[in-house]
Amino acid sequence: MSEPTRTATLTLDGKVINLPVHHPTIGPDVIDIRKLYAEADVFTYDPGFTSTAACESAITYIDGDKGELLYRGYPIEQLAEHSSFLEVCFLLLYGNLPNTAQLADFESRVRNHTMVHEQMHYFFRGFRRDAHPMATMVGVVGAMSAFYHDSTDINDPWQREVAAIRMIAKLPTIAAMAFKYSIGQPFIYPKNSLDYASNFLHMCFAVPCEEYVPNPVIAKALDRIMMLHADHEQNASTSTVRLAGSSGANPFACIAAGIACLWGPAHGGANQAALEQLREIGTVDRIPEFIKMAKDKNSGVRLMGFGHRVYKNFDPRAKVMKESCDEVLELLGVHNNPTLQVAKELERIALQDDYFISKKLYPNVDFYSGIILEAIGFPTSMFTPIFALSRTVGWISQWREMIADPTLKIGRPRQLYIGEQQRDYVDVRHR
Ligand code: SDX
């Protein structure tokens, strides 16, 4: 951590507490309150962590006001245009873009881990066919720690490395297996002659009885979607992974915890909810009534895919996703896709509405992604699993960064207690 650049002074009950202020590479300074409780016998209070930096990290930087997203310093727009998902995985994991030999070696290592232990197939049999693929993924990824005992020792850097490669390689296989199981089709083994996104398409859409050749343009669009979802600073699921990892839990269990958190509709589940909402609206003439509901707190309705805790401007990922929408739908000959028309009109109207302007609510990464995924042929239930397999590299990178930190302590927040004062037990006959 950088040396303090200045001091914040807190005066409480006549006592002056000096708190060091640290300066980041870019972004807001932080007030270091680690000594506050010891010196002033008070906690800070920040449910939802709206003003709290929980860690220091060198992986991803977001400027919510400017709508900027950097992976290891590289703007997401440049990576989306010039890079590939596996190259971004290398960047997030190791801190720099790979050279040709490093990229080839990394791609080879991932390719050689794409199959799952054959016995894991039996896990799926225990789930109902109509189980949500996210439920299956939470279970099967957590169960990986029951198979890969040779990469669960978090104190062994080599085992941490193997666990990272295994999860980046196997999450698409597990997500595809969850999909195949839900539609009653046989599992399709990974085909290592294919690139990462093409392999995933193949495992999802191939069937044993005929040849399946992934469309390279669709595969590139899917690869770009994976890049856009790869990491995003200390979001809810990444914070879940970090908190689970701080107890020394094995990496597979930590990623399973991240998948569980991502599933929520306020987080990664929003891509499924957003598309279902656009379908429910159906036509552009129903948008005004819907906007009215989204602005009414009592309606319980929110515009899914809109708003963000950090972005108070356009989510840069949403901009790239919107451009991809036009490209992919054009390629697929899906002209005038009604859902896309509704989405674009909804965005146009919302961005002119004082409610959304005043609250700085813009489309986020989840607003357009579902339209592309649906056009490619995925059911809405697969949208969040695709988010999860894409974010696995971010979770793993953040987890490795935390585990390698010699100052690591278990995460243990305190509370503002508003319960009963101490009281004595009363026998049931006298209550
Ligand atoms: C992701 O953190 C990350 O980085 C997440 C993510 C990642 O890559 O990891 O970017 C991925 O999760 C994107 C967000 C996906 N979720 C949704 O699209 C669900 C809909 N959006 C919201 O529920 C909401 O905007 C959140 C959860 C995303 C952010 O919530 P905050 O920051 O806690 O803001 P809030 O709920 O306090 O809302 C602030 C105000 C409120 O009104 P007031 O109480 O101030 O009067 O804005 C309103 C909210 O009612 N509001 C919305 C709204 N989002 C916020 N009103 C209508 N529709 C919305 N979508």
CSV table of N, CA, C and O in Angstrom, one decimal, residues 72-156:
chain,number,residue,atom,x,y,z
A,72,ARG,N,-6.4,-3.9,-16.0
A,72,ARG,CA,-4.9,-3.8,-15.9
A,72,ARG,C,-4.5,-2.5,-16.7
A,72,ARG,O,-3.4,-2.6,-17.3
A,73,GLY,N,-5.3,-1.5,-16.7
A,73,GLY,CA,-5.0,-0.2,-17.4
A,73,GLY,C,-5.5,-0.1,-18.8
A,73,GLY,O,-5.4,1.0,-19.4
A,74,TYR,N,-5.9,-1.2,-19.4
A,74,TYR,CA,-6.3,-1.2,-20.8
A,74,TYR,C,-7.8,-0.9,-20.9
A,74,TYR,O,-8.6,-1.6,-20.3
A,75,PRO,N,-8.3,0.1,-21.7
A,75,PRO,CA,-9.7,0.4,-21.8
A,75,PRO,C,-10.5,-0.7,-22.4
A,75,PRO,O,-10.0,-1.4,-23.4
A,76,ILE,N,-11.6,-1.0,-21.9
A,76,ILE,CA,-12.4,-2.2,-22.3
A,76,ILE,C,-12.8,-2.0,-23.8
A,76,ILE,O,-12.8,-3.1,-24.5
A,77,GLU,N,-13.0,-0.8,-24.3
A,77,GLU,CA,-13.3,-0.6,-25.7
A,77,GLU,C,-12.2,-1.2,-26.6
A,77,GLU,O,-12.4,-1.8,-27.6
A,78,GLN,N,-10.9,-0.9,-26.2
A,78,GLN,CA,-9.8,-1.4,-27.0
A,78,GLN,C,-9.6,-2.9,-27.0
A,78,GLN,O,-9.4,-3.5,-28.0
A,79,LEU,N,-9.9,-3.4,-25.8
A,79,LEU,CA,-9.7,-4.9,-25.6
A,79,LEU,C,-10.8,-5.6,-26.4
A,79,LEU,O,-10.6,-6.5,-27.1
A,80,ALA,N,-12.1,-5.0,-26.3
A,80,ALA,CA,-13.2,-5.6,-27.0
A,80,ALA,C,-13.0,-5.6,-28.5
A,80,ALA,O,-13.4,-6.5,-29.3
A,81,GLU,N,-12.3,-4.6,-29.0
A,81,GLU,CA,-12.0,-4.5,-30.5
A,81,GLU,C,-10.9,-5.3,-30.9
A,81,GLU,O,-10.9,-6.0,-32.0
A,82,HIS,N,-9.8,-5.4,-30.1
A,82,HIS,CA,-8.5,-6.0,-30.6
A,82,HIS,C,-8.1,-7.3,-30.0
A,82,HIS,O,-7.3,-8.0,-30.5
A,83,SER,N,-8.7,-7.6,-28.8
A,83,SER,CA,-8.2,-8.7,-28.0
A,83,SER,C,-9.1,-10.0,-28.1
A,83,SER,O,-10.0,-10.0,-29.0
A,84,SER,N,-8.8,-11.0,-27.3
A,84,SER,CA,-9.7,-12.2,-27.3
A,84,SER,C,-9.9,-12.5,-25.8
A,84,SER,O,-9.2,-12.0,-24.9
A,85,PHE,N,-10.9,-13.3,-25.5
A,85,PHE,CA,-11.2,-13.6,-24.1
A,85,PHE,C,-10.0,-14.3,-23.4
A,85,PHE,O,-9.6,-13.9,-22.3
A,86,LEU,N,-9.3,-15.3,-24.1
A,86,LEU,CA,-8.2,-15.9,-23.4
A,86,LEU,C,-7.0,-15.0,-23.2
A,86,LEU,O,-6.3,-15.0,-22.2
A,87,GLU,N,-6.9,-14.0,-24.2
A,87,GLU,CA,-5.8,-13.0,-24.0
A,87,GLU,C,-6.1,-12.1,-22.8
A,87,GLU,O,-5.3,-11.8,-22.0
A,88,VAL,N,-7.4,-11.8,-22.6
A,88,VAL,CA,-7.9,-11.0,-21.5
A,88,VAL,C,-7.7,-11.8,-20.2
A,88,VAL,O,-7.3,-11.2,-19.2
A,89,CYS,N,-7.9,-13.1,-20.3
A,89,CYS,CA,-7.7,-13.9,-19.1
A,89,CYS,C,-6.3,-13.9,-18.6
A,89,CYS,O,-6.0,-13.7,-17.5
A,90,PHE,N,-5.3,-14.0,-19.6
A,90,PHE,CA,-3.9,-13.9,-19.3
A,90,PHE,C,-3.6,-12.5,-18.6
A,90,PHE,O,-2.9,-12.4,-17.6
A,91,LEU,N,-4.2,-11.5,-19.3
A,91,LEU,CA,-4.0,-10.1,-18.8
A,91,LEU,C,-4.4,-9.9,-17.3
A,91,LEU,O,-3.7,-9.4,-16.5
A,92,LEU,N,-5.7,-10.4,-17.0
A,92,LEU,CA,-6.2,-10.2,-15.7
A,92,LEU,C,-5.4,-11.1,-14.7
A,92,LEU,O,-5.2,-10.6,-13.6
A,93,LEU,N,-5.0,-12.3,-15.1
A,93,LEU,CA,-4.3,-13.2,-14.1
A,93,LEU,C,-2.9,-12.7,-13.9
A,93,LEU,O,-2.5,-12.7,-12.7
A,94,TYR,N,-2.2,-12.3,-14.9
A,94,TYR,CA,-0.7,-12.1,-14.7
A,94,TYR,C,-0.3,-10.6,-14.8
A,94,TYR,O,0.8,-10.3,-14.7
A,95,GLY,N,-1.3,-9.7,-15.3
A,95,GLY,CA,-1.0,-8.3,-15.1
A,95,GLY,C,-0.5,-7.6,-16.4
A,95,GLY,O,-0.6,-6.4,-16.5
A,96,ASN,N,-0.1,-8.4,-17.4
A,96,ASN,CA,0.3,-7.8,-18.7
A,96,ASN,C,-0.2,-8.6,-19.9
A,96,ASN,O,-0.5,-9.8,-19.8
A,97,LEU,N,-0.3,-7.9,-21.1
A,97,LEU,CA,-0.7,-8.7,-22.3
A,97,LEU,C,0.4,-9.7,-22.6
A,97,LEU,O,1.6,-9.4,-22.5
A,98,PRO,N,0.0,-10.9,-23.0
A,98,PRO,CA,1.0,-11.9,-23.4
A,98,PRO,C,1.7,-11.6,-24.7
A,98,PRO,O,1.1,-11.0,-25.6
A,99,ASN,N,2.9,-12.1,-24.9
A,99,ASN,CA,3.5,-12.1,-26.2
A,99,ASN,C,3.0,-13.4,-27.0
A,99,ASN,O,2.2,-14.2,-26.4
A,100,THR,N,3.4,-13.5,-28.2
A,100,THR,CA,2.8,-14.6,-29.0
A,100,THR,C,3.0,-16.0,-28.3
A,100,THR,O,2.1,-16.8,-28.2
A,101,ALA,N,4.2,-16.2,-27.9
A,101,ALA,CA,4.6,-17.5,-27.3
A,101,ALA,C,3.8,-17.7,-26.0
A,101,ALA,O,3.2,-18.8,-25.7
A,102,GLN,N,3.7,-16.7,-25.2
A,102,GLN,CA,3.0,-16.8,-23.9
A,102,GLN,C,1.5,-17.1,-24.1
A,102,GLN,O,0.9,-17.9,-23.5
A,103,LEU,N,0.9,-16.4,-25.1
A,103,LEU,CA,-0.5,-16.6,-25.4
A,103,LEU,C,-0.7,-18.1,-25.9
A,103,LEU,O,-1.7,-18.7,-25.5
A,104,ALA,N,0.1,-18.5,-26.8
A,104,ALA,CA,0.0,-19.9,-27.3
A,104,ALA,C,0.1,-20.9,-26.2
A,104,ALA,O,-0.7,-21.9,-26.1
A,105,ASP,N,1.0,-20.7,-25.3
A,105,ASP,CA,1.2,-21.6,-24.1
A,105,ASP,C,0.0,-21.6,-23.2
A,105,ASP,O,-0.5,-22.6,-22.8
A,106,PHE,N,-0.5,-20.4,-23.0
A,106,PHE,CA,-1.7,-20.2,-22.1
A,106,PHE,C,-2.9,-20.9,-22.7
A,106,PHE,O,-3.6,-21.7,-22.1
A,107,GLU,N,-3.1,-20.7,-24.0
A,107,GLU,CA,-4.3,-21.3,-24.7
A,107,GLU,C,-4.2,-22.8,-24.7
A,107,GLU,O,-5.1,-23.5,-24.5
A,108,SER,N,-2.9,-23.3,-24.8
A,108,SER,CA,-2.7,-24.8,-24.8
A,108,SER,C,-3.0,-25.3,-23.4
A,108,SER,O,-3.7,-26.3,-23.2
A,109,ARG,N,-2.6,-24.6,-22.3
A,109,ARG,CA,-2.8,-25.1,-21.0
A,109,ARG,C,-4.3,-25.1,-20.7
A,109,ARG,O,-4.8,-26.1,-20.1
A,110,VAL,N,-5.0,-24.1,-21.1
A,110,VAL,CA,-6.5,-24.1,-20.9
A,110,VAL,C,-7.1,-25.2,-21.7
A,110,VAL,O,-8.0,-26.0,-21.2
A,111,ARG,N,-6.7,-25.4,-22.9
A,111,ARG,CA,-7.3,-26.4,-23.8
A,111,ARG,C,-7.2,-27.8,-23.2
A,111,ARG,O,-8.0,-28.7,-23.3
A,112,ASN,N,-6.1,-28.0,-22.5
A,112,ASN,CA,-5.8,-29.3,-21.9
A,112,ASN,C,-6.5,-29.6,-20.6
A,112,ASN,O,-6.3,-30.6,-20.0
A,113,HIS,N,-7.3,-28.6,-20.2
A,113,HIS,CA,-8.1,-28.9,-19.0
A,113,HIS,C,-9.6,-28.7,-19.2
A,113,HIS,O,-10.4,-28.6,-18.2
A,114,THR,N,-10.1,-28.8,-20.5
A,114,THR,CA,-11.5,-28.5,-20.7
A,114,THR,C,-12.4,-29.6,-20.3
A,114,THR,O,-13.6,-29.4,-20.0
A,115,MET,N,-11.9,-30.9,-20.3
A,115,MET,CA,-12.8,-32.0,-19.8
A,115,MET,C,-13.0,-32.0,-18.3
A,115,MET,O,-12.0,-31.6,-17.6
A,116,VAL,N,-14.1,-32.4,-17.9
A,116,VAL,CA,-14.3,-32.6,-16.4
A,116,VAL,C,-14.1,-34.1,-16.1
A,116,VAL,O,-14.2,-34.9,-17.0
A,117,HIS,N,-13.9,-34.4,-14.8
A,117,HIS,CA,-13.7,-35.8,-14.4
A,117,HIS,C,-15.0,-36.5,-14.8
A,117,HIS,O,-16.1,-36.0,-14.6
A,118,GLU,N,-14.9,-37.7,-15.4
A,118,GLU,CA,-16.0,-38.4,-16.0
A,118,GLU,C,-17.1,-38.7,-14.9
A,118,GLU,O,-18.3,-38.6,-15.2
A,119,GLN,N,-16.7,-38.9,-13.7
A,119,GLN,CA,-17.6,-39.2,-12.7
A,119,GLN,C,-18.5,-38.0,-12.4
A,119,GLN,O,-19.6,-38.1,-11.8
A,120,MET,N,-18.1,-36.7,-12.8
A,120,MET,CA,-18.9,-35.6,-12.5
A,120,MET,C,-20.2,-35.6,-13.3
A,120,MET,O,-21.2,-34.9,-12.9
A,121,HIS,N,-20.2,-36.4,-14.3
A,121,HIS,CA,-21.5,-36.5,-15.1
A,121,HIS,C,-22.6,-37.0,-14.2
A,121,HIS,O,-23.8,-36.6,-14.4
A,122,TYR,N,-22.3,-37.9,-13.2
A,122,TYR,CA,-23.3,-38.4,-12.4
A,122,TYR,C,-24.0,-37.4,-11.5
A,122,TYR,O,-25.1,-37.5,-11.1
A,123,PHE,N,-23.2,-36.3,-11.2
A,123,PHE,CA,-23.8,-35.2,-10.3
A,123,PHE,C,-25.0,-34.7,-11.0
A,123,PHE,O,-26.0,-34.4,-10.3
A,124,PHE,N,-25.0,-34.5,-12.3
A,124,PHE,CA,-26.1,-33.9,-13.0
A,124,PHE,C,-27.4,-34.7,-12.8
A,124,PHE,O,-28.5,-34.2,-12.7
A,125,ARG,N,-27.2,-36.0,-12.7
A,125,ARG,CA,-28.4,-37.0,-12.7
A,125,ARG,C,-29.2,-36.7,-11.4
A,125,ARG,O,-30.4,-37.0,-11.4
A,126,GLY,N,-28.6,-36.1,-10.4
A,126,GLY,CA,-29.3,-35.8,-9.2
A,126,GLY,C,-30.2,-34.6,-9.2
A,126,GLY,O,-31.0,-34.4,-8.4
A,127,PHE,N,-30.1,-33.8,-10.3
A,127,PHE,CA,-30.9,-32.6,-10.4
A,127,PHE,C,-32.2,-32.9,-11.2
A,127,PHE,O,-32.2,-33.7,-12.1
A,128,ARG,N,-33.3,-32.2,-10.9
A,128,ARG,CA,-34.5,-32.3,-11.7
A,128,ARG,C,-34.1,-31.7,-13.1
A,128,ARG,O,-33.2,-30.8,-13.2
A,129,ARG,N,-34.7,-32.2,-14.2
A,129,ARG,CA,-34.4,-31.7,-15.5
A,129,ARG,C,-34.7,-30.2,-15.6
A,129,ARG,O,-34.0,-29.4,-16.3
A,130,ASP,N,-35.7,-29.8,-14.8
A,130,ASP,CA,-36.1,-28.3,-15.0
A,130,ASP,C,-35.4,-27.4,-14.0
A,130,ASP,O,-35.8,-26.3,-13.8
A,131,ALA,N,-34.3,-28.0,-13.3
A,131,ALA,CA,-33.5,-27.1,-12.4
A,131,ALA,C,-32.9,-26.0,-13.2
A,131,ALA,O,-32.5,-26.2,-14.4
A,132,HIS,N,-32.8,-24.8,-12.6
A,132,HIS,CA,-32.2,-23.7,-13.3
A,132,HIS,C,-30.7,-24.0,-13.5
A,132,HIS,O,-30.1,-24.5,-12.5
A,133,PRO,N,-30.1,-23.8,-14.7
A,133,PRO,CA,-28.7,-24.1,-14.8
A,133,PRO,C,-27.8,-23.4,-13.8
A,133,PRO,O,-26.7,-24.0,-13.5
A,134,MET,N,-28.2,-22.3,-13.3
A,134,MET,CA,-27.4,-21.7,-12.2
A,134,MET,C,-27.3,-22.6,-11.0
A,134,MET,O,-26.3,-22.7,-10.3
A,135,ALA,N,-28.5,-23.2,-10.7
A,135,ALA,CA,-28.5,-24.1,-9.5
A,135,ALA,C,-27.6,-25.3,-9.7
A,135,ALA,O,-26.8,-25.6,-8.8
A,136,THR,N,-27.6,-25.8,-10.9
A,136,THR,CA,-26.7,-26.9,-11.2
A,136,THR,C,-25.2,-26.5,-11.2
A,136,THR,O,-24.4,-27.2,-10.6
A,137,MET,N,-25.0,-25.3,-11.7
A,137,MET,CA,-23.6,-24.8,-11.7
A,137,MET,C,-23.0,-24.6,-10.3
A,137,MET,O,-21.9,-25.0,-10.0
A,138,VAL,N,-23.9,-24.0,-9.4
A,138,VAL,CA,-23.4,-23.8,-8.0
A,138,VAL,C,-23.0,-25.1,-7.4
A,138,VAL,O,-22.0,-25.3,-6.8
A,139,GLY,N,-23.9,-26.2,-7.7
A,139,GLY,CA,-23.6,-27.5,-7.1
A,139,GLY,C,-22.4,-28.2,-7.7
A,139,GLY,O,-21.5,-28.6,-6.9
A,140,VAL,N,-22.3,-28.2,-9.0
A,140,VAL,CA,-21.2,-28.9,-9.6
A,140,VAL,C,-19.9,-28.2,-9.4
A,140,VAL,O,-18.9,-28.9,-9.1
A,141,VAL,N,-19.9,-26.9,-9.5
A,141,VAL,CA,-18.6,-26.2,-9.3
A,141,VAL,C,-18.1,-26.4,-7.8
A,141,VAL,O,-16.9,-26.6,-7.6
A,142,GLY,N,-19.0,-26.3,-6.9
A,142,GLY,CA,-18.7,-26.6,-5.5
A,142,GLY,C,-18.1,-28.0,-5.3
A,142,GLY,O,-17.2,-28.2,-4.6
A,143,ALA,N,-18.7,-28.9,-6.1
A,143,ALA,CA,-18.3,-30.3,-6.0
A,143,ALA,C,-16.9,-30.6,-6.6
A,143,ALA,O,-16.3,-31.6,-6.4
A,144,MET,N,-16.4,-29.6,-7.4
A,144,MET,CA,-15.1,-29.8,-8.0
A,144,MET,C,-14.0,-30.0,-6.9
A,144,MET,O,-13.0,-30.6,-7.1
A,145,SER,N,-14.3,-29.4,-5.7
A,145,SER,CA,-13.3,-29.6,-4.6
A,145,SER,C,-13.3,-31.0,-4.1
A,145,SER,O,-12.4,-31.4,-3.4
A,146,ALA,N,-14.3,-31.8,-4.5
A,146,ALA,CA,-14.4,-33.2,-4.1
A,146,ALA,C,-13.6,-34.0,-5.1
A,146,ALA,O,-13.5,-35.2,-5.0
A,147,PHE,N,-13.2,-33.4,-6.2
A,147,PHE,CA,-12.5,-34.2,-7.3
A,147,PHE,C,-11.0,-33.8,-7.4
A,147,PHE,O,-10.2,-34.6,-7.6
A,148,TYR,N,-10.8,-32.5,-7.4
A,148,TYR,CA,-9.5,-32.0,-7.7
A,148,TYR,C,-8.7,-31.6,-6.5
A,148,TYR,O,-8.3,-30.5,-6.2
A,149,HIS,N,-8.5,-32.7,-5.6
A,149,HIS,CA,-7.8,-32.5,-4.4
A,149,HIS,C,-6.3,-32.0,-4.6
A,149,HIS,O,-5.7,-31.4,-3.7
A,150,ASP,N,-5.8,-32.2,-5.8
A,150,ASP,CA,-4.4,-31.8,-6.0
A,150,ASP,C,-4.3,-30.3,-6.4
A,150,ASP,O,-3.2,-29.8,-6.7
A,151,SER,N,-5.4,-29.6,-6.3
A,151,SER,CA,-5.3,-28.1,-6.5
A,151,SER,C,-6.2,-27.4,-5.5
A,151,SER,O,-6.9,-26.4,-5.9
A,152,THR,N,-6.2,-27.8,-4.3
A,152,THR,CA,-7.0,-27.1,-3.3
A,152,THR,C,-6.2,-26.5,-2.2
A,152,THR,O,-6.7,-25.8,-1.3
A,153,ASP,N,-4.9,-26.8,-2.2
A,153,ASP,CA,-4.0,-26.2,-1.1
A,153,ASP,C,-3.7,-24.7,-1.5
A,153,ASP,O,-2.8,-24.5,-2.3
A,154,ILE,N,-4.3,-23.8,-0.8
A,154,ILE,CA,-4.2,-22.4,-1.2
A,154,ILE,C,-2.8,-21.9,-0.9
A,154,ILE,O,-2.4,-20.8,-1.4
A,155,ASN,N,-2.1,-22.6,-0.1
A,155,ASN,CA,-0.7,-22.1,0.3
A,155,ASN,C,0.3,-22.5,-0.7
A,155,ASN,O,1.5,-22.1,-0.6
A,156,ASP,N,-0.1,-23.3,-1.7
A,156,ASP,CA,0.9,-23.8,-2.7
A,156,ASP,C,0.6,-23.0,-4.0
A,156,ASP,O,-0.4,-23.2,-4.7
